[in-house]
Tab-separated table of C-alpha atoms in Angstrom:
chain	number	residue	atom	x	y	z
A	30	UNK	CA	28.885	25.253	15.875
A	31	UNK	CA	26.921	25.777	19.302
A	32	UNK	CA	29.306	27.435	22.171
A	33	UNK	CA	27.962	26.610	25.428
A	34	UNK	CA	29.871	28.519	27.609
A	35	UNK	CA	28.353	30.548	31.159
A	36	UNK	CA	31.696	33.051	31.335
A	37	UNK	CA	29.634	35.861	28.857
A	38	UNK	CA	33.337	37.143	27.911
A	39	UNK	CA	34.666	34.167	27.343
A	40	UNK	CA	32.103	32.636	25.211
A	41	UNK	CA	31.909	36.078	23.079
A	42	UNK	CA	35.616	36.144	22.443
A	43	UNK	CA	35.344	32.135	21.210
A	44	UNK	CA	32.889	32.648	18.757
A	45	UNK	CA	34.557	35.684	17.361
A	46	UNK	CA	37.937	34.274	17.114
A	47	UNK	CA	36.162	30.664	15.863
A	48	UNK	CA	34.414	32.612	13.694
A	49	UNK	CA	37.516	34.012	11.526
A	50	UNK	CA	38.389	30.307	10.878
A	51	UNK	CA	36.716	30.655	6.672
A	52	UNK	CA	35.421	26.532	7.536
A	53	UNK	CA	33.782	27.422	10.462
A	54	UNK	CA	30.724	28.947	11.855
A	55	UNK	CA	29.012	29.805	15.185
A	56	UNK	CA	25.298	29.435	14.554
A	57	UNK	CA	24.131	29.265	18.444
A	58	UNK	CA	25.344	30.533	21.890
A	59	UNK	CA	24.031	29.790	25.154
A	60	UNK	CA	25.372	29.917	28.965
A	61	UNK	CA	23.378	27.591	30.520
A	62	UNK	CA	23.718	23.700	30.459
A	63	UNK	CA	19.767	23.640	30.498
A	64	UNK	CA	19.587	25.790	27.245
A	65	UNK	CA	21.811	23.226	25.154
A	66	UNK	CA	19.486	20.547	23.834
A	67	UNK	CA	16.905	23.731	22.824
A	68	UNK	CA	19.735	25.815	21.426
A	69	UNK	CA	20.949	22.444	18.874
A	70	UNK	CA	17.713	21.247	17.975
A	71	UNK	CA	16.446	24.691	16.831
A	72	UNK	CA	20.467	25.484	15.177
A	73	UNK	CA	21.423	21.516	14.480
A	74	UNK	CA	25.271	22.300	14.568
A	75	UNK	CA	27.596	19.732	12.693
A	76	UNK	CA	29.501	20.190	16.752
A	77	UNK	CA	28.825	21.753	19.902
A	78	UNK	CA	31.883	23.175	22.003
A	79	UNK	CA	30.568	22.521	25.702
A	80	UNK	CA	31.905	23.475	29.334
A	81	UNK	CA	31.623	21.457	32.122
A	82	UNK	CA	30.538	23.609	34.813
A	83	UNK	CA	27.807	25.853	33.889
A	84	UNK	CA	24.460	26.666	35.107
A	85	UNK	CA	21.722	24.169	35.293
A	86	UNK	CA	23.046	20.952	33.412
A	87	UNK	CA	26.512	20.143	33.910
A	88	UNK	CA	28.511	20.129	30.254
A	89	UNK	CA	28.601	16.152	30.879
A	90	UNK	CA	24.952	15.994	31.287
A	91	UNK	CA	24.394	17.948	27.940
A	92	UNK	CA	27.090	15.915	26.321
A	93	UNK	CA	24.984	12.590	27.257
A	94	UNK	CA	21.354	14.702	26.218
A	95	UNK	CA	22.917	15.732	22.785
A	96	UNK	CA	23.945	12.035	22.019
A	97	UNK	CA	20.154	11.141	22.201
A	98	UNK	CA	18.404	14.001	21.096
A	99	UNK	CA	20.670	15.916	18.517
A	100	UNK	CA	23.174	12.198	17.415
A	101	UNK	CA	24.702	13.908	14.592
A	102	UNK	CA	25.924	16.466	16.685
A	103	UNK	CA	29.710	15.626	17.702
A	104	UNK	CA	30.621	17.367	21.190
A	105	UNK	CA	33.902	18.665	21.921
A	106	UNK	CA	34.282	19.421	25.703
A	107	UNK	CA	36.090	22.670	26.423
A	108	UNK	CA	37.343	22.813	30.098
A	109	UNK	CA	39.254	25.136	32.722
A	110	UNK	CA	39.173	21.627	34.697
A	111	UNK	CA	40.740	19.076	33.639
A	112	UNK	CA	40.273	16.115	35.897
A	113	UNK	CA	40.520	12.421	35.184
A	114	UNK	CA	36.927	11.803	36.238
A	115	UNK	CA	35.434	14.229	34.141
A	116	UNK	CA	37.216	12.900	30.584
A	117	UNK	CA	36.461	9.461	31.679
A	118	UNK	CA	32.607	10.720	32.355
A	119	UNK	CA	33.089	12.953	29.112
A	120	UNK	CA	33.604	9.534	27.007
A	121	UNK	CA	31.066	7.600	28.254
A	122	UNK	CA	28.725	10.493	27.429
A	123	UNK	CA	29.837	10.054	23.972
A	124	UNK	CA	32.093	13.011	23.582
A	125	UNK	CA	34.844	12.818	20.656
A	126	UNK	CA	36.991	15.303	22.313
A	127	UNK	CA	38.263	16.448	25.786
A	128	UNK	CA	40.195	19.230	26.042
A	129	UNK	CA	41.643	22.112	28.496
A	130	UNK	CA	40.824	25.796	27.922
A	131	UNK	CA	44.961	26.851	28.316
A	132	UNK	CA	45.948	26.217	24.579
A	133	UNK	CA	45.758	28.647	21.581
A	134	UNK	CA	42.588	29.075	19.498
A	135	UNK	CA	44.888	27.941	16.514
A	136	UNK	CA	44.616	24.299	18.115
A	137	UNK	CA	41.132	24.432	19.163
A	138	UNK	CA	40.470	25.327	15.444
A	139	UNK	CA	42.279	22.332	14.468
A	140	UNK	CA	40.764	19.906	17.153
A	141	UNK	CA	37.357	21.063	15.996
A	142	UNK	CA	38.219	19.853	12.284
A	143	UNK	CA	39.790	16.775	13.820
A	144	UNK	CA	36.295	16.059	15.965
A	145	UNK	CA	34.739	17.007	12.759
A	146	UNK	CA	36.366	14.428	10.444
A	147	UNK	CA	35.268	12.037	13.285
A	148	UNK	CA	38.187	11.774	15.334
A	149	UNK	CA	38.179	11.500	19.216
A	150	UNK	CA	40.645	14.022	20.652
A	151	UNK	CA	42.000	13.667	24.036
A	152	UNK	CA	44.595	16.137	26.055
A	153	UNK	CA	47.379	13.452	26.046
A	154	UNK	CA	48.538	14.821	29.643
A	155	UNK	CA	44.898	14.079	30.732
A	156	UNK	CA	44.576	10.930	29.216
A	157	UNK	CA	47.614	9.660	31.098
A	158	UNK	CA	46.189	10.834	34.024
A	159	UNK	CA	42.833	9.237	33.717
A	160	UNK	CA	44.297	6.039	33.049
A	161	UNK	CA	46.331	6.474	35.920
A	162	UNK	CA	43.334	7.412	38.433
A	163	UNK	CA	41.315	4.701	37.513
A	164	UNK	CA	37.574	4.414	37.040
A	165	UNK	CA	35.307	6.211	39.488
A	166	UNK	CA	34.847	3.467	42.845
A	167	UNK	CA	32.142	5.373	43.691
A	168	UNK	CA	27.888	4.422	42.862
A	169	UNK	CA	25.612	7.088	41.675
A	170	UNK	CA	23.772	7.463	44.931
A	171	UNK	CA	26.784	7.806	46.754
A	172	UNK	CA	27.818	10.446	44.566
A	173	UNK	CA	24.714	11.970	44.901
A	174	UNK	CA	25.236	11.665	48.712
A	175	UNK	CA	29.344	12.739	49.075
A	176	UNK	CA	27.763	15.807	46.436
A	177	UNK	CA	25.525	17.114	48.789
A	178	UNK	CA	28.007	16.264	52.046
A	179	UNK	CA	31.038	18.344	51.230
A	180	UNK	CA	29.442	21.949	51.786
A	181	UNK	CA	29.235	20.700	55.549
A	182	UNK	CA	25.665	19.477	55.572
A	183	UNK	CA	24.352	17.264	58.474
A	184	UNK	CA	23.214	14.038	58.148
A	185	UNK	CA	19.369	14.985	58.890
A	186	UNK	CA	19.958	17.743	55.595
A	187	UNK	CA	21.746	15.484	53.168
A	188	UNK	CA	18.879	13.033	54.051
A	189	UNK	CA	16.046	15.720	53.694
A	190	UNK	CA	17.365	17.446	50.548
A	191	UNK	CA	17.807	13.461	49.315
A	192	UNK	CA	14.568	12.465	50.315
A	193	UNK	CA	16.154	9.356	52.114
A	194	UNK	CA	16.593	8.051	55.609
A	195	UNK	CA	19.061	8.905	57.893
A	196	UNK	CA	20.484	5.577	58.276
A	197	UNK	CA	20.734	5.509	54.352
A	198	UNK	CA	22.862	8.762	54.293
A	199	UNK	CA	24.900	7.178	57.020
A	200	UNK	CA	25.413	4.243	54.932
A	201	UNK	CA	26.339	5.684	51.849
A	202	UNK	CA	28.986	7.792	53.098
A	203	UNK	CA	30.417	5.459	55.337
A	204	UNK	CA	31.062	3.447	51.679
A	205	UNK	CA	32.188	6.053	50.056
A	206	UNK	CA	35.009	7.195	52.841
A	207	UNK	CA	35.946	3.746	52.570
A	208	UNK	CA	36.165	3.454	48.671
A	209	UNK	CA	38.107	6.556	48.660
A	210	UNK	CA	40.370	5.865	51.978
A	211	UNK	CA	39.620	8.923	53.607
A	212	UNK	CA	39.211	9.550	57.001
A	213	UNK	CA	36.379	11.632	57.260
A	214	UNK	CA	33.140	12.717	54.773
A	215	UNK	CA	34.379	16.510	53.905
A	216	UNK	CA	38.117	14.459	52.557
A	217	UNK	CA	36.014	11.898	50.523
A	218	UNK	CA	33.412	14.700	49.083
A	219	UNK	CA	37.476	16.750	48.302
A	220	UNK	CA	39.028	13.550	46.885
A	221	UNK	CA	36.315	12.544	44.864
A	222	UNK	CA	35.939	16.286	43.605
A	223	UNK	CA	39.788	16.913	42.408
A	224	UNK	CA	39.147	13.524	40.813
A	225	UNK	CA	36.176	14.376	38.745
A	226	UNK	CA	34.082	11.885	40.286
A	227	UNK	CA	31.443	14.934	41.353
C-alpha cells in the first residue's frame, strides 16, 4: 500500500496502525501529490490511500495519473473534506473508494480489503449529499478562473497569472456568479469551494 498523506504525523501513525493489519502492508510513503506516480511505479502497490489536499498535485489529480500510469493500482481517497464535488471528481478519476478521515482504523482496514476485492466504497452520508448537490455547473476554465479569484485578486492578476485577457477573466466569472447564483466573485469562488467544485 502507498500512503500519500502531507500531515508527517498523520501519515506515520496510518502506516503503523495499517501495518498491524497481518494482510496488509505499507511499502511506500510520500507527502506530496507530485511524488505519487514516482513513489507507485518504483513500489507498484496492489492500492494507494491518497489525500486530497496535499502539496503539488491535488489527491484527485494523482487519483486520475495513477489510473493511466500505475492501472492496477486501486485508489482509495482518504479525506478530512468531505465535499460532494470532490467524491463526484474522485469517481470520475477512477477512484473505488471515497472516504472521510473521522472513522476508526478498524473500518479503514476493512474498506481497504473491500477496495481490494474490487469494490467501490462510498461514505453513504456523502454519497447522499453528492447526489443531492448535483454535478459541478461550472467549465474548467472557469474553475481555473473562480480558483485564482477567491484570494481577492484583481481582474488585471487573475488575467496575468492566467495568461488571458482581461475581458476573458471578466467573462468567465461573470458565468460562473451566474451558474452558481451568487452575487458577487469572492461568494461564487466560497460556494463553489464548500462544494468541491475547486
Amino acid at each position: 500500500m502507498l500512503l500519500a498523506e502531507d500531515q508527517t504525523m498523520m501519515r506515520g501513525a496510518l502506516a503503523l496502525l495499517l501495518g498491524l493489519e497481518p494482510d496488509m502492508e505499507v511499502v511506500a510513503q510520500v507527502g506530496d501529490g507530485d511524488a505519487v506516480v514516482a513513489a507507485a511505479l518504483d513500489s507498484r502497490p496492489d492500492v494507494a490511500l491518497l489525500d486530497i489536499e496535499m502539496p503539488g498535485r491535488s489527491g484527485l489529480d494523482a487519483a486520475a495519473d495513477l489510473r493511466e500510469r500505475v492501472p492496477e493500482c486501486r485508489v482509495l481517497i482518504l479525506t478530512t473534506f468531505g465535499r460532494p464535488g470532490y467524491l463526484r471528481r474522485a469517481m470520475e478519476a477512477g477512484a473505488y473508494g471515497f472516504v472521510v478521515k473521522d472513522g476508526p482504523v478498524e473500518e479503514l482496514a476493512a474498506t481497504i480489503r473491500r477496495v481490494l476485492a474490487g469494490e467501490r466504497v462510498i461514505d453513504p452520508a456523502l454519497a447522499a449529499a453528492a447526489l443531492s448537490t448535483g454535478p459541478s455547473p461550472l467549465t474548467d476554465r472557469e474553475r481555473d478562473v473562480l480558483a485564482v479569484a477567491g484570494d481577492g485578486s484583481t481582474i488585471a492578476d487573475i488575467a496575468a497569472r492566467l495568461h488571458l485577457s482581461e475581458s476573458t477573466v471578466r467573462n468567465y466569472l461573470s458565468a460562473a456568479i451566474g451558474k452558481t447564483g451568487t452575487r458577487n466573485r469572492v461568494e461564487a469562488a466560497r460556494l463553489a469551494r464548500r462544494n468541491g467544485w475547486l
